[in-house]
Short mmCIF file of C-alpha atoms and ligand atoms in Angstrom, two decimals:
data_model
loop_
_atom_site.label_atom_id
_atom_site.label_comp_id
_atom_site.label_asym_id
_atom_site.label_seq_id
_atom_site.Cartn_x
_atom_site.Cartn_y
_atom_site.Cartn_z
CA MET A 1 1.71 -22.47 28.70
CA THR A 2 4.95 -24.43 28.58
CA ALA A 3 8.26 -24.44 30.43
CA ALA A 4 9.81 -22.50 27.55
CA ASN A 5 10.00 -18.78 28.32
CA LYS A 6 8.60 -19.46 31.79
CA GLN A 7 10.66 -16.76 33.51
CA GLN A 8 9.45 -14.10 31.07
CA ILE A 9 5.87 -15.30 31.28
CA ASP A 10 6.04 -15.05 35.09
CA ASP A 11 7.70 -11.63 34.97
CA TRP A 12 5.29 -10.09 32.47
CA ASN A 13 2.31 -11.37 34.45
CA GLY A 14 3.85 -10.27 37.74
CA ALA A 15 5.71 -7.20 38.95
CA VAL A 16 7.25 -6.29 35.56
CA GLY A 17 3.87 -6.43 33.80
CA GLU A 18 2.23 -4.42 36.58
CA ARG A 19 4.88 -1.70 36.34
CA TRP A 20 4.52 -1.58 32.56
CA LEU A 21 0.80 -1.22 32.99
CA THR A 22 1.15 1.63 35.46
CA TYR A 23 3.64 3.49 33.28
CA ASN A 24 2.30 2.43 29.93
CA ASP A 25 1.55 5.94 28.65
CA TRP A 26 4.98 7.12 29.75
CA LEU A 27 6.64 4.14 28.07
CA ASP A 28 4.59 4.54 24.89
CA ARG A 29 5.77 8.14 24.56
CA ARG A 30 9.40 7.14 25.19
CA THR A 31 9.41 4.32 22.65
CA GLU A 32 7.21 5.88 19.98
CA ALA A 33 10.04 7.18 17.75
CA TYR A 34 11.79 3.79 17.61
CA GLY A 35 8.50 2.06 16.85
CA ARG A 36 7.77 4.57 14.09
CA ALA A 37 11.05 3.75 12.38
CA ALA A 38 10.15 0.05 12.40
CA LEU A 39 6.57 0.75 11.27
CA ALA A 40 7.91 2.76 8.34
CA ALA A 41 10.21 -0.13 7.39
CA ALA A 42 7.31 -2.59 7.75
CA ALA A 43 5.16 -0.49 5.37
CA ALA A 44 1.90 -2.31 6.15
CA GLN A 45 -0.48 -2.03 3.18
CA PRO A 46 -4.27 -1.86 3.00
CA GLY A 47 -5.76 -5.37 3.06
CA GLU A 48 -2.75 -7.09 4.65
CA THR A 49 -2.84 -9.59 7.52
CA VAL A 50 -0.40 -8.69 10.29
CA LEU A 51 0.85 -10.20 13.55
CA ASP A 52 2.21 -7.86 16.26
CA ILE A 53 4.56 -9.98 18.41
CA GLY A 54 4.80 -9.11 22.10
CA CYS A 55 2.27 -6.37 21.43
CA GLY A 56 1.94 -5.29 25.08
CA ALA A 57 -0.82 -2.74 25.57
CA GLY A 58 -1.33 -2.47 21.82
CA ALA A 59 0.09 0.89 20.66
CA THR A 60 1.72 -0.47 17.50
CA ALA A 61 -1.11 -2.94 16.80
CA PHE A 62 -3.41 0.08 16.55
CA GLU A 63 -1.07 1.82 14.10
CA LEU A 64 -0.95 -1.35 12.02
CA ALA A 65 -4.75 -1.69 12.10
CA ARG A 66 -5.08 1.84 10.74
CA ALA A 67 -2.60 1.04 7.98
CA VAL A 68 -4.26 -2.20 6.81
CA GLY A 69 -7.76 -0.75 7.07
CA ALA A 70 -11.07 -2.58 7.17
CA GLY A 71 -9.99 -4.97 4.42
CA GLY A 72 -7.01 -6.21 6.44
CA SER A 73 -6.59 -7.69 9.89
CA VAL A 74 -4.22 -7.43 12.84
CA VAL A 75 -3.60 -9.92 15.62
CA GLY A 76 -1.59 -8.93 18.69
CA VAL A 77 -0.02 -11.75 20.68
CA ASP A 78 1.47 -11.39 24.14
CA VAL A 79 2.09 -13.49 27.26
CA SER A 80 0.99 -10.74 29.63
CA GLU A 81 -2.61 -10.90 30.74
CA PRO A 82 -2.63 -7.43 32.36
CA LEU A 83 -1.12 -5.73 29.31
CA LEU A 84 -3.54 -7.48 26.95
CA GLY A 85 -6.42 -6.40 29.19
CA ARG A 86 -5.32 -2.81 28.67
CA ALA A 87 -4.90 -3.41 24.93
CA ARG A 88 -8.49 -4.68 24.64
CA GLU A 89 -9.84 -1.67 26.53
CA ARG A 90 -7.92 0.69 24.29
CA ALA A 91 -9.07 -1.09 21.11
CA ALA A 92 -12.71 -0.75 22.23
CA ALA A 93 -12.23 2.94 23.05
CA LEU A 94 -10.57 3.54 19.64
CA GLY A 95 -13.15 1.46 17.76
CA LEU A 96 -10.41 -0.69 16.21
CA ALA A 97 -10.99 -4.36 15.46
CA VAL A 98 -7.71 -5.89 16.61
CA GLU A 99 -7.70 -9.45 17.93
CA PHE A 100 -5.54 -9.82 21.04
CA ARG A 101 -4.39 -13.30 21.91
CA LEU A 102 -2.80 -14.42 25.20
CA ALA A 103 -0.10 -16.84 24.12
CA ASP A 104 3.61 -17.50 23.88
CA ALA A 105 4.49 -16.25 20.39
CA SER A 106 7.18 -18.92 20.04
CA ARG A 107 4.59 -21.72 20.13
CA PRO A 108 2.70 -22.98 17.06
CA LEU A 109 -0.40 -20.82 17.23
CA PHE A 110 -1.59 -20.05 13.75
CA GLU A 111 -2.12 -21.95 10.57
CA PRO A 112 0.86 -21.81 8.19
CA ALA A 113 1.11 -18.93 5.72
CA ARG A 114 -1.51 -16.80 7.44
CA PHE A 115 0.31 -13.44 7.64
CA ASP A 116 1.75 -10.97 5.15
CA LEU A 117 3.74 -9.23 7.85
CA LEU A 118 5.20 -10.00 11.27
CA PHE A 119 5.94 -6.88 13.29
CA SER A 120 7.32 -6.11 16.73
CA ARG A 121 8.37 -3.11 18.78
CA PHE A 122 10.72 -4.50 21.42
CA GLY A 123 8.79 -7.77 21.78
CA VAL A 124 11.16 -10.32 20.22
CA MET A 125 14.17 -10.21 22.58
CA PHE A 126 12.70 -12.39 25.31
CA PHE A 127 12.75 -15.90 23.81
CA ASP A 128 14.73 -18.67 25.57
CA ASP A 129 15.46 -20.19 22.15
CA PRO A 130 15.33 -17.38 19.58
CA VAL A 131 16.09 -19.57 16.55
CA ALA A 132 13.24 -21.97 17.37
CA ALA A 133 10.90 -19.06 18.12
CA PHE A 134 11.65 -17.18 14.90
CA ALA A 135 11.44 -20.43 12.91
CA GLU A 136 7.96 -21.05 14.32
CA LEU A 137 6.97 -17.48 13.53
CA ARG A 138 8.34 -17.75 10.00
CA LYS A 139 5.99 -20.64 9.26
CA THR A 140 3.05 -18.30 9.85
CA LEU A 141 4.26 -16.01 7.02
CA LYS A 142 3.07 -16.34 3.44
CA PRO A 143 5.92 -17.12 1.00
CA GLY A 144 7.91 -13.92 0.60
CA GLY A 145 6.13 -12.40 3.62
CA ARG A 146 7.90 -9.71 5.64
CA LEU A 147 9.34 -9.42 9.13
CA ALA A 148 10.06 -5.99 10.63
CA PHE A 149 11.01 -5.19 14.20
CA ALA A 150 12.75 -2.75 16.51
CA CYS A 151 15.25 -3.98 19.09
CA TRP A 152 17.76 -2.11 21.23
CA GLN A 153 21.39 -1.74 20.27
CA ALA A 154 23.99 -2.43 23.00
CA PRO A 155 23.68 -0.72 26.42
CA GLU A 156 26.81 1.35 25.61
CA ARG A 157 24.72 3.11 22.97
CA ASN A 158 21.67 3.51 25.20
CA ASP A 159 22.44 6.15 27.80
CA TRP A 160 18.89 6.11 29.17
CA TYR A 161 19.70 2.57 30.40
CA ARG A 162 23.37 2.93 31.22
CA TRP A 163 23.49 6.26 33.04
CA PRO A 164 21.15 5.52 35.94
CA LEU A 165 23.03 2.25 36.55
CA ARG A 166 26.32 4.12 36.46
CA ALA A 167 25.04 6.57 39.05
CA ILE A 168 24.34 3.85 41.61
CA ALA A 169 27.43 1.75 40.83
CA ALA A 170 29.45 3.53 43.54
CA GLU A 171 27.09 2.08 46.16
CA ILE A 172 25.96 -1.23 44.67
CA ASP A 173 27.85 -3.99 42.87
CA LEU A 174 26.15 -4.28 39.52
CA PRO A 175 25.49 -7.92 38.64
CA SER A 176 27.16 -9.18 35.49
CA VAL A 177 24.55 -9.98 32.88
CA ASP A 178 24.85 -12.43 29.99
CA PRO A 179 24.36 -10.05 27.06
CA ARG A 180 22.52 -12.72 25.08
CA ALA A 181 20.14 -13.75 27.85
CA PRO A 182 16.46 -13.02 27.21
CA GLY A 183 15.98 -9.32 27.90
CA PRO A 184 16.06 -5.93 26.22
CA PHE A 185 19.60 -6.35 24.82
CA ALA A 186 19.46 -10.00 23.70
CA LEU A 187 19.54 -8.99 20.01
CA ALA A 188 21.93 -6.07 20.35
CA GLU A 189 24.71 -7.68 18.27
CA PRO A 190 24.12 -7.38 14.51
CA GLU A 191 25.88 -10.71 13.83
CA ARG A 192 23.55 -12.44 16.24
CA ILE A 193 20.45 -11.01 14.58
CA GLU A 194 21.72 -12.24 11.21
CA GLN A 195 22.65 -15.65 12.60
CA VAL A 196 19.33 -16.15 14.43
CA LEU A 197 17.14 -15.00 11.54
CA GLY A 198 19.20 -16.88 8.96
CA ALA A 199 19.00 -20.11 10.97
CA ALA A 200 15.24 -19.57 11.38
CA GLY A 201 14.72 -19.46 7.62
CA PHE A 202 14.67 -15.75 6.86
CA GLY A 203 16.51 -14.08 4.00
CA ALA A 204 17.09 -10.52 2.77
CA ILE A 205 18.02 -9.60 6.36
CA GLU A 206 18.73 -5.91 6.71
CA LEU A 207 19.63 -3.85 9.76
CA SER A 208 19.33 -0.13 9.85
CA ALA A 209 20.73 1.82 12.82
CA PHE A 210 18.28 4.31 14.30
CA GLN A 211 18.82 6.91 16.99
CA ALA A 212 16.45 9.24 18.78
CA PRO A 213 16.57 11.03 22.12
CA PHE A 214 15.02 9.11 24.98
CA TYR A 215 13.46 11.60 27.42
CA LEU A 216 14.17 10.17 30.82
CA GLY A 217 12.51 13.12 32.52
CA GLU A 218 10.32 16.03 31.52
CA GLY A 219 9.20 19.12 33.39
CA GLU A 220 8.80 22.87 33.44
CA ASP A 221 12.40 23.40 34.54
CA PRO A 222 15.50 21.31 35.27
CA ASP A 223 14.42 20.58 38.86
CA ALA A 224 11.05 19.26 37.72
CA ALA A 225 12.67 17.23 34.91
CA ALA A 226 15.16 15.68 37.36
CA ALA A 227 12.36 14.86 39.80
CA ASP A 228 10.31 13.24 37.01
CA ALA A 229 13.30 11.16 35.87
CA TYR A 230 14.10 10.14 39.45
CA ASP A 231 10.54 9.06 40.00
CA GLN A 232 10.51 6.91 36.86
CA VAL A 233 13.96 5.36 37.27
CA LEU A 234 13.00 4.26 40.77
CA ARG A 235 9.91 2.51 39.44
CA VAL A 236 10.66 0.97 36.03
CA GLY A 237 13.78 -0.74 34.74
CA PRO A 238 16.97 -2.26 36.12
CA VAL A 239 17.70 0.35 38.80
CA ALA A 240 14.27 -0.18 40.33
CA ARG A 241 14.89 -3.93 40.50
CA LEU A 242 18.39 -3.57 41.98
CA LEU A 243 17.38 -1.04 44.62
CA ALA A 244 14.43 -3.15 45.72
CA ALA A 245 16.90 -5.88 46.74
CA GLN A 246 19.13 -3.61 48.94
CA ASP A 247 18.96 -2.86 52.63
CA GLU A 248 17.65 0.53 53.65
CA ALA A 249 20.98 2.29 54.26
CA VAL A 250 22.52 1.21 50.94
CA ARG A 251 19.33 2.09 49.12
CA ALA A 252 19.26 5.57 50.65
CA ARG A 253 22.87 6.24 49.58
CA ALA A 254 22.26 4.92 46.06
CA GLU A 255 19.10 7.00 45.74
CA ALA A 256 21.02 10.11 46.78
CA ARG A 257 23.66 9.40 44.10
CA LEU A 258 20.95 8.91 41.52
CA ARG A 259 19.15 12.10 42.48
CA GLY A 260 22.41 14.08 42.22
CA ALA A 261 23.39 12.56 38.87
CA LEU A 262 19.98 13.20 37.33
CA ARG A 263 19.93 16.81 38.54
CA GLU A 264 23.33 17.37 36.89
CA LEU A 265 22.03 15.95 33.61
CA ALA A 266 18.81 17.94 33.60
CA ARG A 267 18.62 20.79 31.15
CA GLU A 268 15.80 23.17 30.52
CA ARG A 269 12.56 21.12 30.49
CA GLY A 270 14.09 17.68 30.23
CA ILE A 271 16.75 15.03 30.34
CA ALA A 272 17.32 13.82 26.81
CA MET A 273 19.50 10.74 26.56
CA MET A 274 20.74 8.80 23.60
CA GLY A 275 18.62 5.84 22.55
CA ALA A 276 19.75 3.57 19.72
CA THR A 277 17.90 0.71 18.05
CA TRP A 278 18.17 -1.61 15.11
CA THR A 279 15.34 -1.51 12.66
CA VAL A 280 15.44 -5.03 11.29
CA THR A 281 13.70 -6.28 8.16
CA ALA A 282 13.73 -9.73 6.55
CA ARG A 283 11.66 -12.00 4.34
CA ALA A 284 10.47 -15.59 4.63
CA VAL A 285 12.45 -17.73 2.19
C1 LIG B 301 9.35 -4.46 26.11
S1 LIG B 301 7.69 -4.99 26.06
C2 LIG B 301 7.11 -4.26 24.55
C3 LIG B 301 5.60 -4.19 24.46
C4 LIG B 301 5.04 -3.50 23.23
N1 LIG B 301 5.46 -4.13 22.00
C5 LIG B 301 5.40 -2.05 23.23
O1 LIG B 301 6.23 -1.62 22.43
O2 LIG B 301 4.83 -1.29 24.05
C6 LIG B 301 7.89 -6.70 25.64
C7 LIG B 301 6.60 -7.45 25.50
O3 LIG B 301 6.89 -8.77 25.02
C8 LIG B 301 6.03 -9.67 25.68
N2 LIG B 301 6.62 -11.02 25.59
C9 LIG B 301 7.76 -11.49 26.16
N3 LIG B 301 7.96 -12.77 25.82
C10 LIG B 301 6.94 -13.13 24.99
C11 LIG B 301 6.59 -14.35 24.30
N4 LIG B 301 7.33 -15.45 24.40
N5 LIG B 301 5.45 -14.34 23.55
C12 LIG B 301 4.67 -13.24 23.45
N6 LIG B 301 4.96 -12.08 24.08
C13 LIG B 301 6.08 -12.01 24.84
C14 LIG B 301 5.92 -9.11 27.09
O4 LIG B 301 4.79 -9.59 27.79
C15 LIG B 301 5.84 -7.61 26.80
O5 LIG B 301 4.52 -7.18 26.64
#
């Protein structure tokens, strides 16, 4: 693989990929609704050829395979070896013929005009050079072929991300993050999505705002829900990364803040937080 996207390739084959693997079922349940909205917009048809970009452990590739049926085909591409390993195991267990390819999706990988549809659930926000990446991907679409993906709206609209960080902010200086840097919120601005896709040769670009609750914790009662959320927030996501870098005393204080905040948020059986995405569709022009 190349120097492009090197940080992401390292991350998704290292600690980030391992955490995603461990919590894959949990993450699949949390992100299912947003993926469904994008799958509905993609409207994969029997017989179509489809690429699932940044397919991870394969959940949406399997949905696409069911939609295109035996007459169609689905390829999942991802840079993460551990996640693709899980995807292949799941495909075998489900009896679904999906091809999973370990590669950087922004590189020339496929012959031109191979696919009817390019799809992604949260797998297209990690490119160092999004215009170049989407332009490369566009070449793999048949003329008039479709692009459909889900990406997160801004952190201010995603409480599941913002609230845990807010809880620890009294103890830890939160680093300032370039909102356009590769990461979950790189395509949060609608104008940027339009600019990137337009410059990459897509037309008919449409964004549809989607919202669904993101269940940060679940349990039999509020205490159990808060404990579940605490457990997860400490393991996956930005809080986990920040806390790992602190000394023991600071970490203990921040963890206590987090525990208190989550318990306050917990209602009967769960902590439901706002999650907001863009469902984006476009066509190769
Ligand atoms: C947030 S995860 C989403 C995974 C999956 N689509 C899902 O919804 O469960 C982002 C995925 O994009 C992959 N990824 C990041 N950069 C990539 C690139 N340049 N080419 C291919 N995959 C990439 C990561 O390895 C990771 O599996």
